[in-house]
Amino acid sequence: MLLSAAVVLGLLFSCATAPEPVEPEPELPADPYQSISLLVQAGEAAAAIDEFQRAELTAPDEPETMVMLANLYLIAGQPEAAEELLSSVLQEAPEQPQALYSLALIQNSRGDRARSRELLEQAVAADPEYADAHAALGEILLESRSPRGARRAFQTAVELDEQNFVARVGLGNALLQLQEYESAEQELTEAVELEPEYPFGWADRARARIGTGNNRGAIDDLTQAIQLQPDYPFHYLDRGRVYARINQPEEALQDYQRALELRPDDFFILARKADTLFSLGRSQEASDAYVAVLQQRRDYHPAFVPLAVVSFELENWDRAYRFFRDSFERDQQNPGLALAASLSLKLDGREQEGRRFLAERARDLPREGALWAVSRFYQAPGSDNLAIRELQNLGSDEDVLRTQLEFYMGAQYLLNGRDSTARSFLTRAAESNYTGLPELRMARALLERLE
């Protein structure tokens, strides 16, 4: 549903929960328009329709009066009656802008975005100063991923009516899509000042602040959104992502957990929780979370390497092998994954299988360089001279590769029973500055075995 429909027709605020009637009921004002307005504000749409039909209204057959009745039908949840009435109005007055606008809202609610856009374009052509119609047209364009056209429509609406909340929020969102984050923040600041009780205004401004690098401000905005709408899980998800961005994983984890309490088994929240547990080094919990993620989407490849790593840390060698293998099959530009799969087989007591696995994959490697030499060492563990020489020849711009290969060398030395040499290589890998490397974590896991 368009935000404009919710705001203009009162579908969210006036009619979501009708207040309990107070006894005795107050006498309605003599002015029928005022009495109808009071009934709408009280959430009594059906009573408002009755009052409308009973009242002796001025010019009851005028298009504007009929549009008012059609809008009452909409508020009462009778879109068919509203559409019939609006269509009859447009037969008599084809350019009646309010009728075109209301009919556009109905068409959009049914998913007919093209027809809704057509009607709104007719409405603004009939009345170029109709701010609400410009704003609704902007929403249609925004939903259609046409942010530049949406920005023009929203900007026109704001110029016509600076207090138009829908236009302010829409303009902010169009600017977000265009990655004009500073301007988006300005517009959304105007929006939250107009409607401070609307939680998504704060959530949208948080997105703008993330874009400008103001992560703390984004957290403040999302906290405000949570206070206004504490049972909406995605505010917690979004705040958790910001906490993760600024390296506060414990706070991120708390938000993901709360989001899952509100929306159990949500795939994206589970994936975020798993990644956070992984970053915290909580291997068993991360393993459980990644398994839950893959139960929902077996093809979720971003989980493969971290699940392989935590499986390695938990000495679940077979599972580590399977996920390193599957990752390598998808990303053959990363031969280290093949080494990791081979190592996992070796640690599982499947030495010959590990050698064969690597031999089959190494056929596609260039037959020179440090990576080739270490893969040869894995296939023939008794000969390390070439691997050591090639490691020494690596340049200063190859430190990441050096760290990875030092780990694999150390792991093979461990399998060969050369604990002192293994410890030396594994320690260098574990103490590197490349904290995102899987090999760093696996080096630390093997060092613990040597203690």
Short mmCIF file of C-alpha atoms in Angstrom, two decimals:
data_model
loop_
_atom_site.label_atom_id
_atom_site.label_comp_id
_atom_site.label_asym_id
_atom_site.label_seq_id
_atom_site.Cartn_x
_atom_site.Cartn_y
_atom_site.Cartn_z
CA MET A 1 0.00 0.00 0.00
CA LEU A 2 1.19 3.51 -0.75
CA LEU A 3 2.14 5.54 2.30
CA SER A 4 0.00 8.29 0.82
CA ALA A 5 -3.05 6.02 1.01
CA ALA A 6 -2.39 5.28 4.64
CA VAL A 7 -1.92 8.90 5.57
CA VAL A 8 -4.63 10.48 3.44
CA LEU A 9 -7.35 7.93 4.06
CA GLY A 10 -6.41 7.23 7.66
CA LEU A 11 -6.10 3.50 7.08
CA LEU A 12 -3.29 3.09 9.55
CA PHE A 13 -3.94 5.67 12.20
CA SER A 14 -7.64 6.38 12.39
CA CYS A 15 -9.09 2.95 11.75
CA ALA A 16 -6.59 0.36 12.88
CA THR A 17 -8.07 0.17 16.34
CA ALA A 18 -11.33 1.94 16.96
CA PRO A 19 -11.66 3.31 20.49
CA GLU A 20 -14.28 1.87 22.78
CA PRO A 21 -17.50 3.94 22.66
CA VAL A 22 -18.03 6.19 25.63
CA GLU A 23 -21.48 6.26 27.23
CA PRO A 24 -23.46 8.39 26.83
CA GLU A 25 -22.48 9.21 23.25
CA PRO A 26 -22.05 12.92 22.64
CA GLU A 27 -24.58 14.60 20.43
CA LEU A 28 -23.26 15.09 16.93
CA PRO A 29 -22.79 18.67 15.71
CA ALA A 30 -25.39 20.22 13.51
CA ASP A 31 -22.84 20.67 10.71
CA PRO A 32 -22.96 17.30 8.87
CA TYR A 33 -19.40 17.65 7.54
CA GLN A 34 -18.11 18.16 11.06
CA SER A 35 -20.07 15.20 12.41
CA ILE A 36 -18.77 12.96 9.61
CA SER A 37 -15.22 14.08 10.37
CA LEU A 38 -15.63 13.27 14.06
CA LEU A 39 -16.94 9.80 13.27
CA VAL A 40 -14.01 9.11 10.95
CA GLN A 41 -11.55 10.26 13.61
CA ALA A 42 -13.23 7.89 16.07
CA GLY A 43 -12.77 4.98 13.68
CA GLU A 44 -16.50 4.69 13.03
CA ALA A 45 -16.40 4.56 9.22
CA ALA A 46 -19.72 2.76 8.82
CA ALA A 47 -21.44 5.31 11.06
CA ALA A 48 -19.82 8.10 9.04
CA ILE A 49 -21.32 6.63 5.87
CA ASP A 50 -24.74 6.44 7.51
CA GLU A 51 -24.43 10.06 8.64
CA PHE A 52 -23.36 11.09 5.15
CA GLN A 53 -26.35 9.40 3.54
CA ARG A 54 -28.73 10.75 6.18
CA ALA A 55 -27.49 14.31 6.17
CA GLU A 56 -28.84 17.12 4.04
CA LEU A 57 -25.52 18.06 2.52
CA THR A 58 -24.90 21.12 0.44
CA ALA A 59 -24.59 20.10 -3.24
CA PRO A 60 -24.91 16.35 -2.54
CA ASP A 61 -24.53 15.44 -6.22
CA GLU A 62 -21.38 17.45 -6.82
CA PRO A 63 -18.26 15.39 -7.74
CA GLU A 64 -16.41 16.55 -4.62
CA THR A 65 -19.22 15.29 -2.41
CA MET A 66 -19.28 11.93 -4.16
CA VAL A 67 -15.51 11.60 -3.80
CA MET A 68 -15.91 12.20 -0.06
CA LEU A 69 -18.40 9.34 0.11
CA ALA A 70 -16.09 7.12 -1.94
CA ASN A 71 -13.26 7.80 0.50
CA LEU A 72 -15.56 6.87 3.37
CA TYR A 73 -16.22 3.57 1.60
CA LEU A 74 -12.46 3.04 1.35
CA ILE A 75 -11.97 3.70 5.04
CA ALA A 76 -14.80 1.29 5.80
CA GLY A 77 -13.06 -1.43 3.77
CA GLN A 78 -15.49 -1.35 0.86
CA PRO A 79 -13.20 -0.70 -2.15
CA GLU A 80 -15.69 -2.10 -4.69
CA ALA A 81 -18.35 0.40 -3.64
CA ALA A 82 -15.76 3.18 -3.69
CA GLU A 83 -14.55 2.20 -7.15
CA GLU A 84 -18.07 2.10 -8.55
CA LEU A 85 -18.83 5.55 -7.18
CA LEU A 86 -15.53 7.04 -8.39
CA SER A 87 -16.05 5.58 -11.85
CA SER A 88 -19.47 7.20 -12.05
CA VAL A 89 -17.94 10.53 -11.01
CA LEU A 90 -15.32 10.24 -13.75
CA GLN A 91 -17.96 9.49 -16.36
CA GLU A 92 -19.49 12.87 -15.61
CA ALA A 93 -16.23 14.70 -14.89
CA PRO A 94 -13.28 12.83 -16.50
CA GLU A 95 -10.70 15.27 -15.16
CA GLN A 96 -11.90 15.40 -11.55
CA PRO A 97 -8.50 15.21 -9.80
CA GLN A 98 -9.63 13.89 -6.41
CA ALA A 99 -11.56 11.06 -8.07
CA LEU A 100 -8.57 10.17 -10.24
CA TYR A 101 -6.34 10.22 -7.16
CA SER A 102 -8.58 7.99 -5.03
CA LEU A 103 -9.12 5.55 -7.88
CA ALA A 104 -5.35 5.38 -8.35
CA LEU A 105 -4.96 4.33 -4.71
CA ILE A 106 -7.45 1.53 -5.24
CA GLN A 107 -5.69 0.29 -8.37
CA ASN A 108 -2.32 0.30 -6.65
CA SER A 109 -3.69 -1.66 -3.70
CA ARG A 110 -4.68 -4.34 -6.24
CA GLY A 111 -1.19 -4.44 -7.69
CA ASP A 112 -2.02 -2.60 -10.92
CA ARG A 113 0.84 -0.15 -10.69
CA ALA A 114 0.68 0.85 -14.36
CA ARG A 115 -2.99 1.86 -14.15
CA SER A 116 -2.37 3.68 -10.88
CA ARG A 117 0.45 5.67 -12.45
CA GLU A 118 -1.72 6.55 -15.44
CA LEU A 119 -4.50 7.86 -13.18
CA LEU A 120 -2.09 9.89 -11.06
CA GLU A 121 -0.53 11.45 -14.15
CA GLN A 122 -4.03 12.46 -15.24
CA ALA A 123 -4.69 13.90 -11.77
CA VAL A 124 -1.59 16.12 -11.76
CA ALA A 125 -2.29 17.18 -15.34
CA ALA A 126 -5.80 18.21 -14.30
CA ASP A 127 -4.56 19.98 -11.17
CA PRO A 128 -0.80 20.74 -11.26
CA GLU A 129 -0.98 22.05 -7.68
CA TYR A 130 -2.36 18.79 -6.24
CA ALA A 131 0.50 17.97 -3.85
CA ASP A 132 -0.89 14.64 -2.64
CA ALA A 133 -1.19 13.36 -6.21
CA HIS A 134 2.41 14.36 -6.98
CA ALA A 135 3.52 12.55 -3.81
CA ALA A 136 1.56 9.40 -4.69
CA LEU A 137 3.01 9.47 -8.20
CA GLY A 138 6.46 9.70 -6.64
CA GLU A 139 5.73 6.58 -4.60
CA ILE A 140 4.72 4.65 -7.72
CA LEU A 141 7.94 5.72 -9.46
CA LEU A 142 10.00 4.83 -6.40
CA GLU A 143 8.44 1.36 -6.24
CA SER A 144 9.25 1.00 -9.95
CA ARG A 145 12.93 1.72 -9.24
CA SER A 146 12.80 5.06 -11.04
CA PRO A 147 14.38 7.24 -8.36
CA ARG A 148 15.09 10.24 -10.57
CA GLY A 149 11.49 10.53 -11.70
CA ALA A 150 10.36 9.91 -8.12
CA ARG A 151 12.61 12.69 -6.86
CA ARG A 152 11.06 15.15 -9.32
CA ALA A 153 7.54 14.18 -8.27
CA PHE A 154 8.30 14.37 -4.55
CA GLN A 155 10.19 17.64 -4.98
CA THR A 156 7.17 19.16 -6.72
CA ALA A 157 4.93 17.98 -3.87
CA VAL A 158 7.26 19.52 -1.27
CA GLU A 159 7.37 22.81 -3.16
CA LEU A 160 3.57 22.87 -3.18
CA ASP A 161 3.23 21.80 0.44
CA GLU A 162 6.26 21.96 2.73
CA GLN A 163 4.32 20.10 5.43
CA ASN A 164 3.54 17.13 3.19
CA PHE A 165 4.89 14.23 5.22
CA VAL A 166 4.51 11.63 2.47
CA ALA A 167 6.48 13.80 0.07
CA ARG A 168 9.26 14.39 2.61
CA VAL A 169 9.65 10.68 3.39
CA GLY A 170 9.44 9.80 -0.29
CA LEU A 171 11.99 12.40 -1.32
CA GLY A 172 14.35 11.11 1.35
CA ASN A 173 13.97 7.56 0.06
CA ALA A 174 14.47 8.60 -3.56
CA LEU A 175 17.70 10.32 -2.53
CA LEU A 176 18.73 7.17 -0.68
CA GLN A 177 18.31 5.15 -3.87
CA LEU A 178 20.42 7.75 -5.66
CA GLN A 179 23.05 7.48 -2.89
CA GLU A 180 22.76 11.19 -2.13
CA TYR A 181 22.98 10.51 1.57
CA GLU A 182 23.50 14.00 2.97
CA SER A 183 20.49 15.38 1.11
CA ALA A 184 18.47 12.32 2.11
CA GLU A 185 19.29 12.94 5.76
CA GLN A 186 18.13 16.55 5.47
CA GLU A 187 14.77 15.55 3.99
CA LEU A 188 14.22 12.75 6.48
CA THR A 189 15.06 15.09 9.34
CA GLU A 190 12.22 17.30 8.13
CA ALA A 191 10.01 14.21 7.99
CA VAL A 192 10.69 13.05 11.56
CA GLU A 193 10.07 16.57 12.79
CA LEU A 194 6.68 16.54 11.05
CA GLU A 195 5.71 13.06 12.32
CA PRO A 196 7.98 12.04 15.22
CA GLU A 197 5.74 9.07 16.07
CA TYR A 198 6.27 7.39 12.68
CA PRO A 199 8.96 4.72 13.29
CA PHE A 200 9.98 4.21 9.66
CA GLY A 201 10.96 7.86 9.33
CA TRP A 202 13.64 7.24 11.96
CA ALA A 203 14.64 3.94 10.35
CA ASP A 204 14.98 5.63 6.96
CA ARG A 205 17.08 8.43 8.40
CA ALA A 206 19.31 5.77 9.97
CA ARG A 207 20.01 4.46 6.46
CA ALA A 208 20.98 7.94 5.34
CA ARG A 209 23.28 8.33 8.32
CA ILE A 210 24.94 5.01 7.59
CA GLY A 211 25.60 6.36 4.10
CA THR A 212 27.31 9.45 5.52
CA GLY A 213 29.36 7.37 7.94
CA ASN A 214 27.44 8.53 11.00
CA ASN A 215 26.97 5.05 12.47
CA ARG A 216 26.36 6.29 16.01
CA GLY A 217 23.63 8.58 14.77
CA ALA A 218 22.12 5.65 12.88
CA ILE A 219 22.06 3.59 16.08
CA ASP A 220 20.30 6.45 17.87
CA ASP A 221 17.67 6.64 15.12
CA LEU A 222 17.08 2.88 15.11
CA THR A 223 16.80 2.93 18.89
CA GLN A 224 14.07 5.54 18.52
CA ALA A 225 12.33 3.37 15.92
CA ILE A 226 12.50 0.41 18.31
CA GLN A 227 10.99 2.45 21.13
CA LEU A 228 8.10 3.42 18.85
CA GLN A 229 7.66 -0.07 17.38
CA PRO A 230 9.22 -2.62 19.78
CA ASP A 231 7.66 -5.66 18.12
CA TYR A 232 9.04 -5.00 14.64
CA PRO A 233 11.99 -7.39 14.14
CA PHE A 234 13.73 -5.61 11.30
CA HIS A 235 14.56 -2.53 13.37
CA TYR A 236 16.63 -4.85 15.58
CA LEU A 237 18.17 -6.49 12.53
CA ASP A 238 19.17 -3.12 11.09
CA ARG A 239 20.61 -1.89 14.38
CA GLY A 240 22.50 -5.15 14.79
CA ARG A 241 24.07 -4.67 11.38
CA VAL A 242 25.27 -1.21 12.38
CA TYR A 243 26.71 -2.58 15.63
CA ALA A 244 28.53 -5.22 13.59
CA ARG A 245 29.82 -2.50 11.26
CA ILE A 246 31.43 -0.62 14.17
CA ASN A 247 32.87 -3.81 15.68
CA GLN A 248 30.45 -4.24 18.56
CA PRO A 249 29.53 -7.89 17.95
CA GLU A 250 28.06 -8.55 21.39
CA GLU A 251 25.52 -5.76 20.95
CA ALA A 252 24.83 -6.96 17.40
CA LEU A 253 24.21 -10.48 18.67
CA GLN A 254 21.71 -9.23 21.26
CA ASP A 255 19.75 -7.43 18.54
CA TYR A 256 19.76 -10.45 16.22
CA GLN A 257 18.57 -12.65 19.06
CA ARG A 258 15.70 -10.27 19.84
CA ALA A 259 14.78 -10.15 16.15
CA LEU A 260 14.65 -13.95 16.07
CA GLU A 261 12.40 -14.00 19.11
CA LEU A 262 9.97 -11.88 17.13
CA ARG A 263 10.50 -13.71 13.84
CA PRO A 264 11.80 -17.23 14.53
CA ASP A 265 13.73 -18.99 11.77
CA ASP A 266 13.97 -15.90 9.57
CA PHE A 267 16.72 -16.79 7.10
CA PHE A 268 18.47 -13.42 6.91
CA ILE A 269 18.44 -12.86 10.65
CA LEU A 270 19.79 -16.38 11.24
CA ALA A 271 22.57 -15.74 8.73
CA ARG A 272 23.54 -12.51 10.48
CA LYS A 273 23.50 -14.23 13.85
CA ALA A 274 25.71 -17.03 12.52
CA ASP A 275 28.23 -14.55 11.08
CA THR A 276 28.37 -12.69 14.39
CA LEU A 277 28.89 -15.87 16.41
CA PHE A 278 31.66 -16.76 13.96
CA SER A 279 33.34 -13.38 14.44
CA LEU A 280 33.15 -13.85 18.22
CA GLY A 281 34.89 -17.21 17.96
CA ARG A 282 31.94 -19.08 19.46
CA SER A 283 32.49 -22.09 17.26
CA GLN A 284 29.82 -24.51 18.46
CA GLU A 285 27.07 -21.88 18.47
CA ALA A 286 28.18 -20.61 15.07
CA SER A 287 28.17 -24.17 13.76
CA ASP A 288 24.62 -24.72 14.99
CA ALA A 289 23.49 -21.42 13.48
CA TYR A 290 25.07 -22.10 10.08
CA VAL A 291 23.50 -25.57 10.01
CA ALA A 292 20.11 -23.95 10.65
CA VAL A 293 20.77 -21.46 7.84
CA LEU A 294 21.69 -24.22 5.38
CA GLN A 295 18.66 -26.25 6.35
CA GLN A 296 16.62 -23.41 4.86
CA ARG A 297 18.87 -22.75 1.86
CA ARG A 298 21.35 -25.47 1.03
CA ASP A 299 22.79 -23.28 -1.74
CA TYR A 300 23.68 -20.37 0.57
CA HIS A 301 27.34 -20.37 -0.37
CA PRO A 302 28.50 -17.53 1.94
CA ALA A 303 28.02 -19.99 4.82
CA PHE A 304 30.27 -22.69 3.36
CA VAL A 305 33.72 -21.40 4.34
CA PRO A 306 32.82 -20.20 7.86
CA LEU A 307 31.02 -23.48 8.56
CA ALA A 308 34.08 -25.35 7.28
CA VAL A 309 36.32 -23.28 9.56
CA VAL A 310 34.25 -23.82 12.71
CA SER A 311 33.98 -27.51 11.83
CA PHE A 312 37.79 -27.54 11.63
CA GLU A 313 38.00 -25.84 15.02
CA LEU A 314 35.59 -28.42 16.46
CA GLU A 315 37.66 -31.22 14.87
CA ASN A 316 34.72 -32.30 12.75
CA TRP A 317 37.14 -33.05 9.95
CA ASP A 318 34.73 -34.73 7.55
CA ARG A 319 32.31 -31.80 7.57
CA ALA A 320 35.22 -29.36 7.24
CA TYR A 321 36.40 -31.31 4.19
CA ARG A 322 32.97 -31.34 2.56
CA PHE A 323 32.39 -27.61 2.87
CA PHE A 324 35.95 -26.65 1.87
CA ARG A 325 35.54 -28.96 -1.13
CA ASP A 326 32.18 -27.45 -2.10
CA SER A 327 33.57 -23.93 -1.70
CA PHE A 328 36.52 -24.77 -3.95
CA GLU A 329 34.20 -26.24 -6.58
CA ARG A 330 32.46 -22.86 -6.71
CA ASP A 331 35.57 -20.70 -6.38
CA GLN A 332 38.45 -22.37 -8.16
CA GLN A 333 40.31 -19.07 -8.19
CA ASN A 334 41.08 -19.76 -4.52
CA PRO A 335 43.30 -22.87 -4.50
CA GLY A 336 43.82 -22.50 -0.76
CA LEU A 337 40.36 -24.04 -0.37
CA ALA A 338 41.63 -27.20 -2.07
CA LEU A 339 44.57 -27.33 0.34
CA ALA A 340 42.14 -26.89 3.26
CA ALA A 341 39.95 -29.73 1.99
CA SER A 342 42.98 -31.98 1.54
CA LEU A 343 44.26 -31.13 5.02
CA SER A 344 40.87 -31.91 6.56
CA LEU A 345 40.93 -35.37 4.97
CA LYS A 346 44.45 -35.96 6.27
CA LEU A 347 43.46 -34.92 9.81
CA ASP A 348 40.51 -37.31 9.54
CA GLY A 349 42.97 -40.16 9.02
CA ARG A 350 42.33 -40.32 5.26
CA GLU A 351 45.86 -39.51 4.11
CA GLN A 352 45.73 -41.19 0.72
CA GLU A 353 42.33 -39.71 -0.07
CA GLY A 354 43.67 -36.28 0.85
CA ARG A 355 46.64 -36.71 -1.49
CA ARG A 356 44.44 -37.90 -4.36
CA PHE A 357 41.98 -35.06 -3.88
CA LEU A 358 44.74 -32.48 -4.18
CA ALA A 359 46.49 -34.26 -7.04
CA GLU A 360 43.31 -34.15 -9.11
CA ARG A 361 42.78 -30.43 -8.44
CA ALA A 362 46.45 -29.44 -8.77
CA ARG A 363 46.47 -30.38 -12.45
CA ASP A 364 45.03 -26.96 -13.26
CA LEU A 365 47.59 -25.03 -11.18
CA PRO A 366 50.58 -23.31 -12.80
CA ARG A 367 53.50 -25.72 -12.39
CA GLU A 368 55.67 -23.21 -10.60
CA GLY A 369 55.61 -20.89 -7.62
CA ALA A 370 54.97 -21.29 -3.90
CA LEU A 371 51.40 -22.56 -4.17
CA TRP A 372 52.42 -25.33 -6.55
CA ALA A 373 55.37 -26.23 -4.32
CA VAL A 374 53.22 -26.51 -1.18
CA SER A 375 50.65 -28.59 -3.03
CA ARG A 376 53.49 -30.93 -4.07
CA PHE A 377 54.56 -31.13 -0.42
CA TYR A 378 51.01 -32.22 0.48
CA GLN A 379 51.10 -34.91 -2.19
CA ALA A 380 54.62 -36.06 -1.21
CA PRO A 381 55.03 -35.06 2.46
CA GLY A 382 58.59 -36.31 2.70
CA SER A 383 60.04 -33.55 0.52
CA ASP A 384 59.77 -29.95 1.69
CA ASN A 385 62.87 -28.34 0.14
CA LEU A 386 61.08 -26.87 -2.87
CA ALA A 387 58.24 -25.50 -0.75
CA ILE A 388 60.60 -23.80 1.70
CA ARG A 389 62.64 -22.27 -1.13
CA GLU A 390 59.55 -20.92 -2.88
CA LEU A 391 58.19 -19.45 0.37
CA GLN A 392 61.48 -17.60 0.85
CA ASN A 393 61.18 -16.19 -2.68
CA LEU A 394 57.77 -14.60 -2.07
CA GLY A 395 57.81 -10.80 -2.32
CA SER A 396 56.65 -8.29 0.28
CA ASP A 397 53.46 -7.78 -1.71
CA GLU A 398 52.57 -11.46 -1.24
CA ASP A 399 52.24 -11.49 2.54
CA VAL A 400 48.67 -12.82 2.47
CA LEU A 401 49.73 -15.81 0.38
CA ARG A 402 52.78 -16.27 2.63
CA THR A 403 50.52 -16.42 5.72
CA GLN A 404 48.22 -18.95 4.10
CA LEU A 405 51.02 -21.22 2.94
CA GLU A 406 52.87 -21.03 6.25
CA PHE A 407 49.74 -22.42 7.87
CA TYR A 408 49.51 -25.31 5.41
CA MET A 409 53.21 -26.05 5.80
CA GLY A 410 52.87 -26.04 9.59
CA ALA A 411 49.84 -28.32 9.46
CA GLN A 412 51.68 -30.86 7.29
CA TYR A 413 54.68 -30.76 9.62
CA LEU A 414 52.28 -31.51 12.46
CA LEU A 415 51.00 -34.53 10.57
CA ASN A 416 54.61 -35.56 9.94
CA GLY A 417 55.30 -35.50 13.68
CA ARG A 418 57.68 -32.53 13.48
CA ASP A 419 56.00 -30.58 16.27
CA SER A 420 58.70 -27.95 16.78
CA THR A 421 58.79 -26.99 13.10
CA ALA A 422 55.00 -27.11 12.97
CA ARG A 423 54.74 -24.75 15.93
CA SER A 424 57.10 -22.25 14.28
CA PHE A 425 55.12 -22.10 11.03
CA LEU A 426 51.71 -22.14 12.71
CA THR A 427 52.70 -19.37 15.13
CA ARG A 428 53.75 -17.07 12.30
CA ALA A 429 50.43 -17.67 10.57
CA ALA A 430 48.40 -17.23 13.77
CA GLU A 431 50.13 -13.95 14.64
CA SER A 432 49.58 -12.31 11.26
CA ASN A 433 47.51 -9.15 10.91
CA TYR A 434 45.14 -10.69 8.36
CA THR A 435 42.35 -11.43 10.81
CA GLY A 436 39.83 -12.30 8.12
CA LEU A 437 41.82 -15.25 6.81
CA PRO A 438 40.40 -18.69 7.60
CA GLU A 439 43.98 -19.97 7.86
CA LEU A 440 44.66 -17.69 10.82
CA ARG A 441 41.86 -19.25 12.87
CA MET A 442 42.78 -22.75 11.82
CA ALA A 443 46.40 -22.10 12.80
CA ARG A 444 45.28 -21.12 16.28
CA ALA A 445 43.16 -24.27 16.51
CA LEU A 446 46.13 -26.50 15.63
CA LEU A 447 48.40 -24.64 18.05
CA GLU A 448 45.96 -25.51 20.81
CA ARG A 449 46.41 -29.18 19.91
CA LEU A 450 50.15 -28.76 20.41
CA GLU A 451 49.76 -27.38 23.93
#
